PDB file of C-alpha atoms and ligand atoms in Angstrom:
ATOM      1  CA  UNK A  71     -29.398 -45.764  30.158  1.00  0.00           C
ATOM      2  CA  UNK A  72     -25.746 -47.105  30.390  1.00  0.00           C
ATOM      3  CA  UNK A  73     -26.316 -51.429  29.957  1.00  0.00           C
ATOM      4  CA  UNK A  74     -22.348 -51.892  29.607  1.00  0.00           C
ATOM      5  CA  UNK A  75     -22.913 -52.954  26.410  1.00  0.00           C
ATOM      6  CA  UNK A  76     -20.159 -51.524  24.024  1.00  0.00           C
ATOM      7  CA  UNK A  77     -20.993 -49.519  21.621  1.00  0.00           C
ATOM      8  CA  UNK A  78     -19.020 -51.114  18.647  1.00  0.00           C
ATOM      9  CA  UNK A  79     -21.583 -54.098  19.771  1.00  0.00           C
ATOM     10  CA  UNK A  80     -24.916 -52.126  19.419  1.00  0.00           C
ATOM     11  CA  UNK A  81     -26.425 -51.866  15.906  1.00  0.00           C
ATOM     12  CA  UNK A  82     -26.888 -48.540  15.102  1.00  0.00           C
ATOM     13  CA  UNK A  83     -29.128 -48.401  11.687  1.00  0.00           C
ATOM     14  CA  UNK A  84     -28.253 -44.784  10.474  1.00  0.00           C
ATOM     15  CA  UNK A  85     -24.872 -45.030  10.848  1.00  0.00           C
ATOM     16  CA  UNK A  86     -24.731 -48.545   8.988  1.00  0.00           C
ATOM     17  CA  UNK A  87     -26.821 -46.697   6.447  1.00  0.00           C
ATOM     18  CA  UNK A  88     -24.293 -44.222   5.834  1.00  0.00           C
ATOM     19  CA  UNK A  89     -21.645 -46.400   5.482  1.00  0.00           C
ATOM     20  CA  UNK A  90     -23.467 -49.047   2.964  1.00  0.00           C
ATOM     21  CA  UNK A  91     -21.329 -49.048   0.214  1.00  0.00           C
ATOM     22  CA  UNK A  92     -23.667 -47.485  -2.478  1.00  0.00           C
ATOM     23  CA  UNK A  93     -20.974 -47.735  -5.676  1.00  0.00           C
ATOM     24  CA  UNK A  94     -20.020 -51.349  -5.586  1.00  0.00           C
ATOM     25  CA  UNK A  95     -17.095 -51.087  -8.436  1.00  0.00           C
ATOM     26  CA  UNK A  96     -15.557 -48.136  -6.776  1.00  0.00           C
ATOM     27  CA  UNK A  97     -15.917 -49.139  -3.226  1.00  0.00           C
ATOM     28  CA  UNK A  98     -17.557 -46.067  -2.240  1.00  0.00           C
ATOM     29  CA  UNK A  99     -20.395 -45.601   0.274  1.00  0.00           C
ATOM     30  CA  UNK A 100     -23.238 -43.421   0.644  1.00  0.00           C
ATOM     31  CA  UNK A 101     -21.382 -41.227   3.443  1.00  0.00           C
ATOM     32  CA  UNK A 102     -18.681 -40.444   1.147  1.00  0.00           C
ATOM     33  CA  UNK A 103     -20.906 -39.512  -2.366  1.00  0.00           C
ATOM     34  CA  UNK A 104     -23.297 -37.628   0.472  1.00  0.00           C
ATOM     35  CA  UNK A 105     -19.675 -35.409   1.355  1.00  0.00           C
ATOM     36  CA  UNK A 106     -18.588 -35.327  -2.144  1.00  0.00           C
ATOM     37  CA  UNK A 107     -21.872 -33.991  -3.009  1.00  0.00           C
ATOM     38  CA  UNK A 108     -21.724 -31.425   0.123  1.00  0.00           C
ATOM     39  CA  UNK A 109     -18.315 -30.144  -1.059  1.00  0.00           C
ATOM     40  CA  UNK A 110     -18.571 -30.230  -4.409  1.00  0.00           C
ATOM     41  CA  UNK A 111     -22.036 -29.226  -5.543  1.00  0.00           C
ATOM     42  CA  UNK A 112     -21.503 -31.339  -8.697  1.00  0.00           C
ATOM     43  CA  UNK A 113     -24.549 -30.800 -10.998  1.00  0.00           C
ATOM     44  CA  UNK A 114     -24.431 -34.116 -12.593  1.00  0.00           C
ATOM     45  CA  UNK A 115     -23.683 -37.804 -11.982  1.00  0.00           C
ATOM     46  CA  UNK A 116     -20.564 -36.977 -13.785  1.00  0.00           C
ATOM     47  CA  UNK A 117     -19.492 -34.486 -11.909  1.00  0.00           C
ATOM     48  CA  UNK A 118     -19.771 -36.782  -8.759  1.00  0.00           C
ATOM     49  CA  UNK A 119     -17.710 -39.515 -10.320  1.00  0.00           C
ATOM     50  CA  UNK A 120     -15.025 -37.215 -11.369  1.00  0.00           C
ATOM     51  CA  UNK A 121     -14.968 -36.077  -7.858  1.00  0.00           C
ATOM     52  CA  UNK A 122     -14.975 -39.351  -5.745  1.00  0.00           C
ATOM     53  CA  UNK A 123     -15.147 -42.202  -8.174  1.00  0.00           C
ATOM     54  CA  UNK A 124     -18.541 -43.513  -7.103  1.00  0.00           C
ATOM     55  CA  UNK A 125     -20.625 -44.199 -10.394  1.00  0.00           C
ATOM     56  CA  UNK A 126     -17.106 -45.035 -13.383  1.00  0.00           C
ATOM     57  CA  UNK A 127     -18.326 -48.330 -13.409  1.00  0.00           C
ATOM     58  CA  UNK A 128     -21.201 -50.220 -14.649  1.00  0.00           C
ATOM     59  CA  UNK A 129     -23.412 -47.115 -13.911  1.00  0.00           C
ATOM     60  CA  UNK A 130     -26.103 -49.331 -11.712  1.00  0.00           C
ATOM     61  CA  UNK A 131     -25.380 -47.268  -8.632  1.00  0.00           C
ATOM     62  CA  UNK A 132     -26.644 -44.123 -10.470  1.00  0.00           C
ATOM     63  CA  UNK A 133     -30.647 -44.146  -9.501  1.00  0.00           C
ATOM     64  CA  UNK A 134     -29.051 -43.899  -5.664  1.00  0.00           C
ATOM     65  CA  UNK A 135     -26.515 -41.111  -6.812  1.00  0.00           C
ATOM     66  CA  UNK A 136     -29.312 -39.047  -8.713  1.00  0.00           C
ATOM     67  CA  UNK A 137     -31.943 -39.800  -5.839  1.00  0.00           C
ATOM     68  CA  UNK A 138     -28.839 -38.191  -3.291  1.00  0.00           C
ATOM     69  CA  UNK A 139     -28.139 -34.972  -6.140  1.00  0.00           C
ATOM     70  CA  UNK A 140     -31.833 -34.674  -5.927  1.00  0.00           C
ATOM     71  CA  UNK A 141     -32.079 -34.441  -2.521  1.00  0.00           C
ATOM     72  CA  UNK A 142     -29.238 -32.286  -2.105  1.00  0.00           C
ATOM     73  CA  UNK A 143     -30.959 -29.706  -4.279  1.00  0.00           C
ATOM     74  CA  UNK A 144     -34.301 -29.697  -2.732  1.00  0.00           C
ATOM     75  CA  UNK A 145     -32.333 -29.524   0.900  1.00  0.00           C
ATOM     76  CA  UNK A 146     -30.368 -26.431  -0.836  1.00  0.00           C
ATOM     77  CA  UNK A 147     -33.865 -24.968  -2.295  1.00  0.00           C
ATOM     78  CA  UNK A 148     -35.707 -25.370   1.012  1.00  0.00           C
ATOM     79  CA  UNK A 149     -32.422 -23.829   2.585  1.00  0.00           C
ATOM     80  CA  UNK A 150     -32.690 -20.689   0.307  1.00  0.00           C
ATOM     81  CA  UNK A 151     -36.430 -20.348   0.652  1.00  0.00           C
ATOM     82  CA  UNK A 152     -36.002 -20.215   4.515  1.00  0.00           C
ATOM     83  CA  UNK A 153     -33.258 -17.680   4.034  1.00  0.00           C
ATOM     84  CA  UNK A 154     -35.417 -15.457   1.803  1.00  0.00           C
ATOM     85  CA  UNK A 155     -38.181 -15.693   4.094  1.00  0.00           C
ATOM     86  CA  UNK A 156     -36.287 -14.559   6.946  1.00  0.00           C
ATOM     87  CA  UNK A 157     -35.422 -11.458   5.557  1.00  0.00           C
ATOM     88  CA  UNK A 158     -38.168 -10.843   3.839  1.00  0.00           C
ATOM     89  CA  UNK A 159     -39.893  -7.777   5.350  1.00  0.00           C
ATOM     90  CA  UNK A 160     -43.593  -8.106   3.770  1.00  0.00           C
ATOM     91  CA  UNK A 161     -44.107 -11.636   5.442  1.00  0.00           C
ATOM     92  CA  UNK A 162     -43.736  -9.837   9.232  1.00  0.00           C
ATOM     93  CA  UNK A 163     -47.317 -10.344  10.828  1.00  0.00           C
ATOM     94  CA  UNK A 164     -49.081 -10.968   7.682  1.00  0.00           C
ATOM     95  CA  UNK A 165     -51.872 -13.597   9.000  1.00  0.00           C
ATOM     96  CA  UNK A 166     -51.698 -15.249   6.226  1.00  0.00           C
ATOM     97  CA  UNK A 167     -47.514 -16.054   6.772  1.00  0.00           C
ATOM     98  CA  UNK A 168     -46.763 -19.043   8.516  1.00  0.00           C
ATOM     99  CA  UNK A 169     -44.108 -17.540  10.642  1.00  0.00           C
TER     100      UNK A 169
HETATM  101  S1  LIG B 459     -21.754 -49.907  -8.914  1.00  0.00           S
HETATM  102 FE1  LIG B 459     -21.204 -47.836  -9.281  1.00  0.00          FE
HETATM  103  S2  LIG B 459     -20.322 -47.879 -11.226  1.00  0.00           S
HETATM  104 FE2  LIG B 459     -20.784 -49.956 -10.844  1.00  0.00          FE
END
């Protein structure tokens, strides 16, 4: 439903969440190390510094840049596992597949 309210004046807490700066010596947010990490596939903190910038500093920004590697690789593993699974023959109307 359309109030006339606009939009730059309605809180919107994923998008602020994405844009909360995560690296505060770099200036670099959580959208940007989440793209960086997309693009890149960097295996290591390092590897997302050298990329972006986020986590040169004083290194206290890099339990949220691990927590976002990790959770890149599970998406990536779950991601794979679906893929497998879909062309995995054996699993077709097994009762004991999910699918
Ligand atoms: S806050 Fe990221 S290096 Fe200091």
């Amino acid at each position: 439903m359309d109030f006339g309210v606009p939009q730059s004046l309605i809180h919107d807490p994923v998008h602020a969440e994405s844009h909360r700066v995560v690296c505060h010596c770099l200036n670099v947010t959580e959208h940007e190390i989440r793209e960086t990490i997309a693009e890149n596939d960097p295996q290591s903190i390092r590897g997302v510094s050298q990329a972006c910038g986020a986590g040169a500093g004083c290194m206290s920004c890099h339990r949220h840049i691990r927590r976002m590697l990790n959770e890149h690789v599970v998406q990536r593993r779950m991601q794979m596992v679906g893929e497998t699974h879909a062309t995995e023959p054996a699993c077709a109307g097994q009762p004991s597949c999910g699918s």
